[in-house]
Coordinates of C-alpha atoms in Angstrom, one line a residue:
X1 CA 73.2 99.0 136.9
X2 CA 76.5 98.7 135.0
X3 CA 75.3 95.7 133.2
X4 CA 72.4 97.7 131.7
X5 CA 74.7 100.1 129.9
X6 CA 75.6 97.8 127.0
X7 CA 72.0 97.1 126.1
X8 CA 71.2 100.8 126.2
X9 CA 73.9 101.5 123.7
X10 CA 72.8 98.5 121.6
X11 CA 69.2 99.8 121.5
X12 CA 70.4 103.2 120.3
X13 CA 72.7 101.7 117.7
X14 CA 69.7 99.7 116.3
X15 CA 67.6 102.9 116.2
X16 CA 70.3 104.7 114.2
X17 CA 70.7 101.6 111.9
X18 CA 66.9 101.8 111.1
X19 CA 67.2 105.4 110.2
X20 CA 70.2 105.3 107.8
X21 CA 70.1 104.3 104.1
X22 CA 73.8 103.8 104.0
X23 CA 74.3 100.0 103.9
X24 CA 77.9 100.1 105.1
X25 CA 76.9 102.3 108.1
X26 CA 73.9 100.2 108.8
X27 CA 76.0 97.1 109.0
X28 CA 78.5 98.8 111.3
X29 CA 75.8 99.9 113.7
X30 CA 74.2 96.5 113.8
X31 CA 77.6 94.9 114.5
X32 CA 78.1 97.5 117.3
X33 CA 74.7 96.5 118.7
X34 CA 75.7 92.9 118.8
X35 CA 78.9 93.7 120.7
X36 CA 77.0 96.0 123.2
X37 CA 74.4 93.3 123.8
X38 CA 77.3 91.3 125.4
X39 CA 79.7 93.8 127.0
X40 CA 80.5 95.0 129.6
X41 CA 78.1 92.7 131.4
X42 CA 79.9 89.6 130.2
X43 CA 83.6 88.8 129.5
X44 CA 84.9 89.9 126.1
X45 CA 85.2 87.1 123.5
X46 CA 86.9 89.0 120.8
X47 CA 89.2 92.0 120.2
X48 CA 86.3 94.2 119.2
X49 CA 84.4 93.2 122.4
X50 CA 87.5 93.9 124.5
X51 CA 88.0 97.4 123.1
X52 CA 84.2 98.2 123.5
X53 CA 84.1 96.8 127.0
X54 CA 87.1 99.0 128.0
X55 CA 85.4 102.1 126.6
X56 CA 82.0 101.4 128.3
X57 CA 83.9 100.7 131.6
X58 CA 85.7 104.0 131.2
X59 CA 82.4 105.8 130.7
X60 CA 81.0 104.1 133.9
X61 CA 84.0 105.0 136.0
X62 CA 84.0 108.6 134.9
X63 CA 80.3 108.9 135.7
X64 CA 80.9 107.7 139.2
X65 CA 84.1 109.7 140.0
X66 CA 83.7 112.9 141.9
X67 CA 86.4 114.7 139.8
X68 CA 84.7 113.6 136.6
X69 CA 87.1 112.5 133.9
X70 CA 90.4 113.6 135.5
X71 CA 93.2 111.0 135.3
X72 CA 91.1 107.8 134.8
X73 CA 93.6 105.9 132.7
X74 CA 93.4 102.7 130.5
X75 CA 97.0 101.8 131.2
X76 CA 99.0 99.2 129.2
X77 CA 96.4 98.2 126.7
X78 CA 99.0 96.4 124.5
X79 CA 99.3 93.8 127.3
X80 CA 95.7 93.0 128.2
X81 CA 94.2 93.4 124.7
X82 CA 96.9 91.4 123.0
X83 CA 95.5 87.8 123.7
X84 CA 92.2 88.9 122.1
X85 CA 94.0 90.4 119.1
X86 CA 96.3 87.4 118.7
X87 CA 93.5 84.9 118.8
X88 CA 91.3 86.9 116.4
X89 CA 94.1 87.2 113.9
X90 CA 94.9 83.5 114.1
X91 CA 91.3 82.5 113.6
X92 CA 90.6 85.0 110.8
X93 CA 87.9 86.8 112.8
X94 CA 89.6 90.2 112.2
X95 CA 92.3 91.7 110.0
X96 CA 95.1 93.8 111.2
X97 CA 93.6 96.8 109.3
X98 CA 90.2 96.3 111.0
X99 CA 91.9 96.1 114.4
X100 CA 93.9 99.3 113.6
X101 CA 90.7 101.1 112.8
X102 CA 89.2 100.1 116.1
X103 CA 92.3 101.4 117.9
X104 CA 92.2 104.7 116.0
X105 CA 88.5 105.2 116.8
X106 CA 89.1 104.4 120.5
X107 CA 91.9 107.0 120.7
X108 CA 89.4 109.5 119.2
X109 CA 86.9 108.7 121.9
X110 CA 89.5 109.4 124.6
X111 CA 89.8 112.9 123.3
X112 CA 86.1 113.6 123.9
X113 CA 85.6 114.2 127.6
X114 CA 87.2 117.7 128.0
X115 CA 87.3 119.5 131.3
X116 CA 89.5 122.6 130.7
X117 CA 87.9 125.9 129.6
X118 CA 89.3 129.4 129.1
X119 CA 87.1 130.7 131.8
X120 CA 87.9 128.4 134.7
X121 CA 91.2 126.7 133.7
X122 CA 92.9 129.3 131.5
X123 CA 96.4 128.1 132.4
X124 CA 95.7 124.6 131.2
X125 CA 93.3 125.2 128.3
X126 CA 93.9 122.5 125.7
X127 CA 94.3 119.8 128.3
X128 CA 91.5 117.4 128.7
X129 CA 91.0 114.1 130.6
X130 CA 94.6 113.2 131.3
X131 CA 93.8 109.6 130.4
X132 CA 97.1 107.8 130.2
X133 CA 97.9 104.9 127.8
X134 CA 101.2 103.0 127.9
X135 CA 103.0 100.4 125.8
X136 CA 106.2 98.4 126.1
X137 CA 108.0 97.6 129.4
X138 CA 108.2 94.3 131.1
X139 CA 106.1 91.1 131.3
X140 CA 105.5 89.8 134.8
X141 CA 108.4 87.4 134.5
X142 CA 110.8 90.3 133.5
X143 CA 111.0 89.6 129.8
X144 CA 110.4 92.4 127.3
X145 CA 106.7 93.0 126.8
X146 CA 106.7 94.5 123.3
X147 CA 104.3 93.0 120.8
X148 CA 102.6 93.8 117.6
X149 CA 99.8 95.7 119.4
X150 CA 102.4 98.0 121.0
X151 CA 103.4 99.2 117.5
X152 CA 99.8 99.5 116.4
X153 CA 98.8 101.7 119.4
X154 CA 101.7 104.1 118.4
X155 CA 100.3 104.1 114.9
X156 CA 96.9 105.0 116.3
X157 CA 98.5 108.0 118.0
X158 CA 100.2 109.0 114.8
X159 CA 96.9 108.7 112.8
X160 CA 94.9 110.8 115.2
X161 CA 97.5 113.4 116.3
X162 CA 95.5 114.7 119.3
X163 CA 96.4 115.9 122.8
X164 CA 94.8 112.9 124.3
X165 CA 95.6 110.4 125.6
X166 CA 98.7 111.0 127.5
X167 CA 101.0 108.4 126.0
X168 CA 104.1 106.6 127.3
X169 CA 106.6 104.2 125.9
X170 CA 108.2 102.1 128.7
X171 CA 111.8 101.4 127.8
X172 CA 114.6 99.2 129.4
X173 CA 117.9 97.8 128.4
X174 CA 116.3 95.1 126.3
X175 CA 113.7 97.2 124.5
X176 CA 113.9 96.4 120.8
X177 CA 115.0 99.0 118.3
X178 CA 111.7 98.4 116.4
X179 CA 109.7 99.9 119.2
X180 CA 112.0 102.9 119.7
X181 CA 112.1 103.7 116.0
X182 CA 108.3 103.5 115.8
X183 CA 108.2 105.9 118.8
X184 CA 110.4 108.3 116.8
X185 CA 107.8 108.4 114.1
X186 CA 105.3 109.6 116.6
X187 CA 107.8 112.1 118.0
X188 CA 108.3 113.4 114.5
X189 CA 104.7 114.6 114.3
X190 CA 105.9 117.4 116.7
X191 CA 103.0 116.9 119.2
X192 CA 105.0 116.3 122.3
X193 CA 104.2 112.6 122.3
X194 CA 105.4 110.1 123.5
X195 CA 106.9 110.3 126.9
X196 CA 109.7 107.8 127.6
X197 CA 109.5 106.1 131.0
X198 CA 112.5 104.1 132.3
X199 CA 110.8 100.8 133.2
X200 CA 113.8 99.7 135.3
X201 CA 113.6 102.8 137.6
X202 CA 109.8 102.6 137.6
X203 CA 109.8 99.0 138.9
X204 CA 112.6 99.6 141.3
X205 CA 110.8 102.6 142.8
X206 CA 107.6 100.6 143.4
X207 CA 109.5 97.8 145.0
X208 CA 111.4 100.3 147.1
X209 CA 108.2 101.6 148.7
X210 CA 108.2 98.5 151.0
X211 CA 105.1 98.9 153.0
X212 CA 104.4 102.5 152.0
X213 CA 101.5 101.3 149.9
X214 CA 99.9 99.5 152.9
X215 CA 100.9 95.9 151.9
X216 CA 103.9 94.1 150.6
X217 CA 104.5 94.7 146.8
X218 CA 105.3 91.7 144.6
X219 CA 107.8 92.0 141.7
X220 CA 105.1 90.8 139.3
X221 CA 102.7 93.6 140.4
X222 CA 105.5 96.2 140.0
X223 CA 106.4 95.0 136.5
X224 CA 102.7 95.1 135.5
X225 CA 102.1 98.6 136.9
X226 CA 101.2 101.5 134.6
X227 CA 100.7 105.2 134.8
X228 CA 97.7 107.4 135.5
X229 CA 97.2 111.1 134.8
X230 CA 100.6 112.6 134.0
X231 CA 103.2 110.0 135.2
X232 CA 102.0 108.7 138.5
X233 CA 102.4 104.9 139.0
X234 CA 99.4 102.7 139.7
X235 CA 98.8 99.0 140.3
X236 CA 95.9 98.4 137.9
X237 CA 92.9 96.7 139.5
X238 CA 94.7 96.6 142.9
X239 CA 95.4 100.2 144.0
X240 CA 93.7 102.7 146.3
X241 CA 96.2 105.5 145.8
X242 CA 95.2 109.2 145.8
X243 CA 97.1 112.1 144.5
X244 CA 97.0 115.2 146.8
X245 CA 98.9 117.9 144.9
X246 CA 102.0 120.0 145.0
X247 CA 104.3 121.3 147.7
X248 CA 106.2 124.5 147.0
X249 CA 109.8 123.9 148.1
X250 CA 111.0 127.1 146.5
X251 CA 108.7 128.9 149.0
X252 CA 110.2 126.8 151.8
X253 CA 113.6 128.1 150.9
X254 CA 112.3 131.7 150.7
X255 CA 110.9 131.3 154.3
X256 CA 114.3 130.0 155.4
X257 CA 115.9 133.1 154.0
X258 CA 113.3 135.5 155.4
X259 CA 112.7 134.1 158.9
X260 CA 109.3 132.6 157.9
X261 CA 108.1 135.6 156.0
X262 CA 106.8 135.6 152.4
X263 CA 108.3 138.4 150.3
X264 CA 105.4 138.3 147.9
X265 CA 102.6 138.4 150.5
X266 CA 104.4 140.4 153.2
X267 CA 103.3 138.2 156.0
X268 CA 104.4 135.2 158.1
X269 CA 103.7 131.9 156.3
X270 CA 106.5 129.7 157.7
X271 CA 108.4 129.1 160.9
X272 CA 110.8 131.5 162.6
X273 CA 114.1 130.0 161.9
X274 CA 116.4 132.9 162.7
X275 CA 117.8 136.0 161.0
X276 CA 119.3 134.6 157.7
X277 CA 121.7 137.6 157.6
X278 CA 123.3 136.2 160.7
X279 CA 123.9 132.7 159.3
X280 CA 127.6 131.9 159.6
X281 CA 127.7 128.6 157.7
X282 CA 126.1 126.8 154.8
X283 CA 124.8 124.1 157.1
X284 CA 122.7 126.7 158.9
X285 CA 121.1 127.6 155.6
X286 CA 120.3 123.9 154.9
X287 CA 119.0 123.4 158.4
X288 CA 116.6 126.3 158.2
X289 CA 115.3 125.0 154.8
X290 CA 114.7 121.6 156.3
X291 CA 112.7 123.0 159.2
X292 CA 110.5 125.0 156.8
X293 CA 110.1 121.9 154.6
X294 CA 109.0 119.8 157.6
X295 CA 106.5 122.6 158.7
X296 CA 105.1 122.9 155.2
X297 CA 104.6 119.1 154.8
X298 CA 102.9 118.8 158.1
X299 CA 100.3 121.3 157.0
X300 CA 100.0 119.6 153.6
X301 CA 99.4 116.2 155.3
X302 CA 96.8 117.7 157.6
X303 CA 94.9 119.0 154.6
X304 CA 95.4 115.8 152.7
X305 CA 94.0 113.5 155.4
X306 CA 91.0 115.8 155.9
X307 CA 90.3 115.7 152.2
X308 CA 90.7 111.9 152.2
X309 CA 88.2 111.6 155.0
X310 CA 85.7 113.9 153.2
X311 CA 86.1 111.9 150.0
X312 CA 85.5 108.5 151.7
X313 CA 82.5 109.8 153.5
X314 CA 80.8 111.7 150.7
X315 CA 82.0 110.2 147.4
X316 CA 83.0 106.5 147.9
X317 CA 83.0 104.6 144.6
X318 CA 80.9 101.4 144.4
X319 CA 81.4 100.4 140.8
X320 CA 85.1 101.3 140.6
X321 CA 85.8 99.6 143.9
X322 CA 84.1 96.4 142.6
X323 CA 86.8 96.3 139.9
X324 CA 89.6 96.6 142.5
X325 CA 91.0 93.5 144.1
X326 CA 90.0 92.8 147.8
X327 CA 87.4 95.6 148.1
X328 CA 84.5 93.2 147.9
X329 CA 86.2 90.7 150.2
X330 CA 86.9 93.4 152.8
X331 CA 83.5 95.1 152.3
X332 CA 85.3 98.5 151.9
X333 CA 85.5 101.0 149.1
X334 CA 89.0 101.8 147.8
X335 CA 88.6 105.2 149.4
X336 CA 88.2 103.5 152.7
X337 CA 91.2 101.2 152.4
X338 CA 89.6 98.2 150.7
X339 CA 92.1 97.8 147.8
X340 CA 94.8 95.1 147.7
X341 CA 97.3 98.0 148.0
X342 CA 95.4 100.6 150.2
X343 CA 97.6 103.1 148.6
X344 CA 100.1 105.9 149.0
X345 CA 99.1 109.5 149.0
X346 CA 101.1 111.1 146.3
X347 CA 102.6 114.6 146.5
X348 CA 104.8 116.5 144.1
X349 CA 107.8 118.6 145.5
X350 CA 107.8 121.5 143.1
X351 CA 110.7 123.8 142.6
X352 CA 113.5 121.5 143.7
X353 CA 115.8 122.5 140.9
X354 CA 115.2 126.2 141.9
X355 CA 116.2 125.2 145.5
X356 CA 119.3 123.4 144.3
X357 CA 120.5 126.2 142.1
X358 CA 119.9 128.7 144.9
X359 CA 121.8 126.6 147.5
X360 CA 124.7 126.1 145.1
X361 CA 124.9 129.8 144.5
X362 CA 124.9 130.5 148.3
X363 CA 127.5 127.9 148.9
X364 CA 129.7 129.2 146.1
X365 CA 129.3 133.0 146.3
X366 CA 128.8 133.5 150.0
X367 CA 130.7 130.7 151.8
X368 CA 133.3 129.3 149.4
X369 CA 134.4 132.4 147.5
X370 CA 133.2 134.9 150.2
X371 CA 132.3 137.5 147.5
X372 CA 129.3 138.7 149.4
X373 CA 127.9 138.2 152.9
X374 CA 124.6 136.6 153.8
X375 CA 123.3 140.1 154.8
X376 CA 124.2 141.5 151.4
X377 CA 122.4 138.5 149.8
X378 CA 119.3 139.1 151.8
X379 CA 119.3 142.8 150.9
X380 CA 119.5 141.9 147.2
X381 CA 116.6 139.4 147.5
X382 CA 114.5 142.0 149.4
X383 CA 115.1 144.4 146.5
X384 CA 114.4 141.8 143.8
X385 CA 118.0 142.6 142.6
X386 CA 117.0 146.2 141.7
X387 CA 120.3 148.0 142.3
X388 CA 122.0 144.7 143.1
X389 CA 122.5 143.5 139.5
X390 CA 126.2 142.8 140.2
X391 CA 125.2 140.3 142.9
X392 CA 122.5 138.8 140.6
X393 CA 125.2 138.3 138.0
X394 CA 127.5 136.5 140.4
X395 CA 124.6 134.2 141.5
X396 CA 123.6 133.5 137.9
X397 CA 127.2 132.5 137.1
X398 CA 127.5 130.0 140.0
X399 CA 127.3 126.3 139.3
X400 CA 123.9 125.1 138.2
X401 CA 122.1 121.7 138.3
X402 CA 121.8 119.9 134.9
X403 CA 125.4 120.3 133.5
X404 CA 127.0 117.2 134.9
X405 CA 128.7 119.3 137.6
X406 CA 128.8 117.5 141.0
X407 CA 129.0 120.8 142.9
X408 CA 125.3 121.4 142.1
X409 CA 124.2 117.9 141.3
X410 CA 125.1 116.6 144.8
X411 CA 122.8 119.2 146.3
X412 CA 119.9 117.8 144.1
X413 CA 120.7 114.3 145.5
X414 CA 120.5 115.8 149.0
X415 CA 117.3 117.9 148.4
X416 CA 115.4 115.0 146.7
X417 CA 116.3 112.6 149.4
X418 CA 115.3 114.9 152.2
X419 CA 111.9 115.7 150.5
X420 CA 111.2 112.0 150.0
X421 CA 112.1 111.0 153.5
X422 CA 110.1 113.9 155.1
X423 CA 107.0 112.6 153.2
X424 CA 107.5 109.0 154.4
X425 CA 107.3 110.3 158.0
X426 CA 103.6 110.8 157.5
X427 CA 100.7 108.3 157.1
X428 CA 97.4 108.6 155.4
X429 CA 94.1 107.2 156.8
X430 CA 94.2 104.2 154.5
X431 CA 97.3 102.7 155.9
X432 CA 99.8 104.1 153.4
X433 CA 102.5 106.7 153.4
X434 CA 103.0 110.1 151.7
X435 CA 105.3 109.4 148.7
X436 CA 106.9 112.2 146.7
X437 CA 107.5 112.6 143.0
X438 CA 108.9 115.3 140.8
X439 CA 106.2 116.7 138.6
X440 CA 105.3 120.4 138.2
X441 CA 102.1 119.8 136.1
X442 CA 101.0 123.4 135.2
X443 CA 101.6 124.6 138.8
X444 CA 105.2 125.8 138.0
X445 CA 103.6 129.1 136.8
X446 CA 101.2 129.9 139.6
X447 CA 103.5 128.6 142.3
X448 CA 106.2 130.8 140.9
X449 CA 103.9 133.8 141.4
X450 CA 104.0 133.1 145.1
X451 CA 107.8 133.1 145.4
X452 CA 110.0 136.2 145.6
X453 CA 113.5 136.5 144.2
X454 CA 115.8 133.5 144.8
X455 CA 119.5 133.2 145.2
X456 CA 119.7 131.3 141.9
X457 CA 119.3 134.8 140.3
X458 CA 115.6 134.2 139.5
X459 CA 113.4 137.3 139.8
X460 CA 110.3 137.5 141.9
X461 CA 107.1 135.9 140.4
X462 CA 108.9 134.1 137.6
X463 CA 107.8 130.5 136.8
X464 CA 109.6 127.8 138.8
X465 CA 111.3 124.8 137.1
X466 CA 108.8 122.8 135.0
X467 CA 109.8 119.4 136.3
X468 CA 112.9 117.8 137.8
X469 CA 115.2 118.8 135.0
X470 CA 117.3 121.9 135.1
X471 CA 115.8 125.4 135.4
X472 CA 115.5 127.0 132.0
X473 CA 118.4 129.4 132.6
X474 CA 120.7 126.6 133.7
X475 CA 121.3 124.6 130.5
X476 CA 124.9 124.9 129.5
X477 CA 126.4 121.6 128.3
X478 CA 123.8 119.9 126.1
X479 CA 121.3 117.0 126.4
X480 CA 123.8 114.3 127.6
X481 CA 125.0 116.4 130.4
X482 CA 121.3 116.9 131.5
X483 CA 120.8 113.1 131.5
X484 CA 124.0 112.6 133.5
X485 CA 122.9 115.1 136.1
X486 CA 119.4 113.9 136.5
X487 CA 120.6 110.3 136.7
X488 CA 122.7 111.0 139.8
X489 CA 119.6 111.3 142.0
X490 CA 118.0 108.2 143.4
X491 CA 114.5 108.3 141.9
X492 CA 113.5 105.1 143.5
X493 CA 112.8 107.3 146.5
X494 CA 110.7 109.7 144.4
X495 CA 108.5 106.9 143.2
X496 CA 105.3 109.0 142.7
X497 CA 106.6 109.9 139.2
X498 CA 109.0 112.3 137.7
X499 CA 109.1 114.6 134.6
X500 CA 112.1 115.9 132.8
X501 CA 111.3 118.2 129.9
X502 CA 113.7 118.7 127.0
X503 CA 113.3 120.6 123.6
X504 CA 115.0 119.1 120.6
X505 CA 115.7 120.4 117.1
X506 CA 113.0 119.1 114.8
X507 CA 115.8 118.0 112.4
X508 CA 116.3 114.9 114.6
X509 CA 113.6 113.1 112.6
X510 CA 114.6 114.2 109.1
X511 CA 116.4 111.0 108.2
X512 CA 117.4 107.5 109.5
X513 CA 120.8 108.7 110.8
X514 CA 119.2 111.3 113.0
X515 CA 116.5 108.9 114.2
X516 CA 119.1 106.4 115.2
X517 CA 120.9 109.1 117.2
X518 CA 117.6 109.8 118.9
X519 CA 117.3 106.2 119.8
X520 CA 120.8 106.4 121.2
X521 CA 119.7 109.3 123.4
X522 CA 116.8 107.2 124.8
X523 CA 119.1 104.3 125.5
X524 CA 121.4 106.7 127.3
X525 CA 118.5 107.7 129.4
X526 CA 118.2 104.1 130.5
X527 CA 121.9 103.7 131.1
X528 CA 122.1 106.8 133.1
X529 CA 119.2 105.7 135.3
X530 CA 117.1 108.7 134.3
X531 CA 113.5 108.0 135.3
X532 CA 111.6 109.8 132.5
X533 CA 112.1 112.2 129.7
X534 CA 109.7 114.0 127.3
X535 CA 110.4 116.3 124.4
X536 CA 109.1 119.2 122.4
X537 CA 110.2 119.2 118.8
X538 CA 109.1 122.6 117.7
X539 CA 111.4 125.4 116.7
X540 CA 111.4 128.7 118.6
X541 CA 110.6 130.5 115.3
X542 CA 107.4 128.4 114.9
X543 CA 106.3 129.0 118.5
X544 CA 106.9 132.8 118.3
X545 CA 105.0 132.9 115.0
X546 CA 102.1 131.0 116.6
X547 CA 101.9 133.6 119.4
X548 CA 101.5 136.4 116.8
X549 CA 99.3 134.5 114.3
X550 CA 97.3 131.9 116.4
X551 CA 94.7 131.5 113.7
X552 CA 97.4 129.7 111.6
X553 CA 98.4 127.3 114.3
X554 CA 95.2 126.0 115.9
X555 CA 96.5 122.4 115.6
X556 CA 100.0 123.0 117.1
X557 CA 100.4 120.7 120.0
X558 CA 103.2 121.1 122.6
X559 CA 104.3 119.3 125.7
X560 CA 103.6 121.5 128.8
X561 CA 104.7 119.4 131.8
X562 CA 102.9 116.2 132.4
X563 CA 100.5 116.6 129.5
X564 CA 100.2 117.9 125.9
X565 CA 98.1 120.9 125.0
X566 CA 97.2 123.1 122.0
X567 CA 99.8 125.9 122.1
X568 CA 97.6 128.8 121.0
X569 CA 95.1 128.2 123.8
X570 CA 97.7 128.4 126.6
X571 CA 98.1 131.5 128.7
X572 CA 100.9 133.7 127.3
X573 CA 103.1 133.2 130.4
X574 CA 103.1 129.5 129.8
X575 CA 103.7 129.9 126.1
X576 CA 106.7 132.1 127.0
X577 CA 108.0 129.4 129.3
X578 CA 107.9 126.8 126.6
X579 CA 109.6 129.1 124.1
X580 CA 112.3 129.8 126.7
X581 CA 113.2 126.1 127.1
X582 CA 116.7 125.3 126.0
X583 CA 117.0 124.1 122.4
X584 CA 119.0 121.0 122.1
X585 CA 120.5 119.3 119.0
X586 CA 120.8 115.6 118.7

C-alpha cells in the first residue's frame, strides 16, 4: 500500500503538467513525476529523491498515527541526506542553489499539517505539527558532525521564517564557530528559533538510562539520537518510546502543606501526611512532599499503562513499525514492544522550580531565621496572602533558584534527583521504565490554575515555571548566573528532555561583536553542563504593542516553551507570561 503512494502523486503531477501552459512549471511537474515513480517504494538515488522520499514517508506515518501529525519528526536530516547531496554535487547532478530550493520547499511543507485551532486548543493556537528537525552534534565515532548541509538547513529556516518545524542546533565543545554564527543569523530573525541542545549531556543522559529503554544502549546509537516533538530524545528507526504527559509537582507540594487537600478545589486529592502547621523540622516538610510525589506518580503510571494497553490493542502501527528495527523480526508492532529499544515512557515533572523556591523560602524564613512559624505560613497560604502581605514579602525575598546561589540550587539538585528516581521505580508494559524530563510545554498555565498559593510567594492560580529554568520572579543576577544554577543539576537523570527559556535583548544580533558574545554564551552553556537553552529576542515594548494592535503583528513568532507560535493568536494569559520573562542583555 505504501509503495502505491509515489505513483499516485506521479499521476497527479502529470495531470497538472498537461493542464499548464507555463513551460518552466510543466518541466518541474514532469521531473517531480519521475521522482515519485521511484520513491518511496525504492531506495533514493539522488538528493531530490531522498528529500521526496522523506516527505512521502512523513505523509504515510501521519496518516497511520492515531494522534495525527503530533510530534512525528524528521530528525537530523543533515546527517542522512548529506551523502546524497555530496554525491550529486560531485557529479554535477545538482547545484547548491537547486538543493537549497528543495530544502526551502520541504520546510514549507512541514508547516502545512496544522492541528491547533482557537476553538479546541486556544492555549496553543499557532502551534502545529511539532515536527522536529536537528543539525550538528556528533558522528557515531564521536567526531563533530557539522557539514555543508547543516548550514543550508539553517538557511532554509531563515528563508521561510515559520513556526514549523521545531528546530535544534546540537552543540558540544568542538562545534565550529561557523555553525554557531550561522545559528545566530536564524536567531536574529526573532522567531524563537533555534533551540540549542547540549549534545554532550544529551548523549550522556541516553547512556545513563542503562536498561531503562528495555535493551542495552550503544554509544553509537546515543550519538545518532535526535529529538521528537519539543525536546524528547529518540533513537531514530529503533525506538518504541511513548510520551505520557506532565506531573504537577507544585500540586504535590501543596498537598504536603495541606494534609492532602487541594486549596483550589477544596477536596482531598493527595495523601494525608499530617498537619503541616505541626511540622517541627524542614526534613518533615521534604518527607511529606516525597510521599505526595510517590502517590501522584503511582496514579500517573496506572493511567499511563492503561493508555499504552489501549493504544497497542486499538491503534498498533503497521507501516511505521516496519520502519523500526526488530519489529518485523519479532512479529510485534512498536506499541507492543517490537522495537530494538522497546522504549521508555516519558513524563515531565512540571513546576519543579516552584517547588524549589518554595522549599528554600520555608527553610530560610521558617526554620533558619525563625521569622514565622509553620502555622503562620499555612494561614497565609490559606488566605492567598490577603492580609499576610508582610509574610509574602519575606518569602519573595528568600533565596531563589537561578541566581548561582547554592542555598536554593542544592534543593533543585535534590528535587530533580528525587523526581527522576521515583519515576524509575515504575515499569511500562513494553519492558521500559518511566523516565522524567523537565519540559512544561503549554501546561505551565493550566496546571498553575490547579495550584493555590505557594511558599515561594506565588499567588493562587498563577502560571507555574515554564521549564526548568528559574521562575519568572526569581531572575536577579543575569544570564550567566542562570546557566551556572541550571548546570548544577545532573540532567543525565532527567533524560526525557529539558527546556530552559531565556529572553535576550534583540541588540545581541546587531553587529559581529554582539554575535560573538552570543556564541560565547552558547559555549558557556556547554561548559556549565546546561542541557538546553532557547531564547526569545523580542522587546517587551514590541510584545505589549502586539497585544493592543494584533492586526499589525500577525507574523510575530515567539518561543512559548517547547515550541514556537504566532504571538497574537496565543491566549492573553500566555502572552502575559512571555512578556513577564526576565529580559537579559548579552
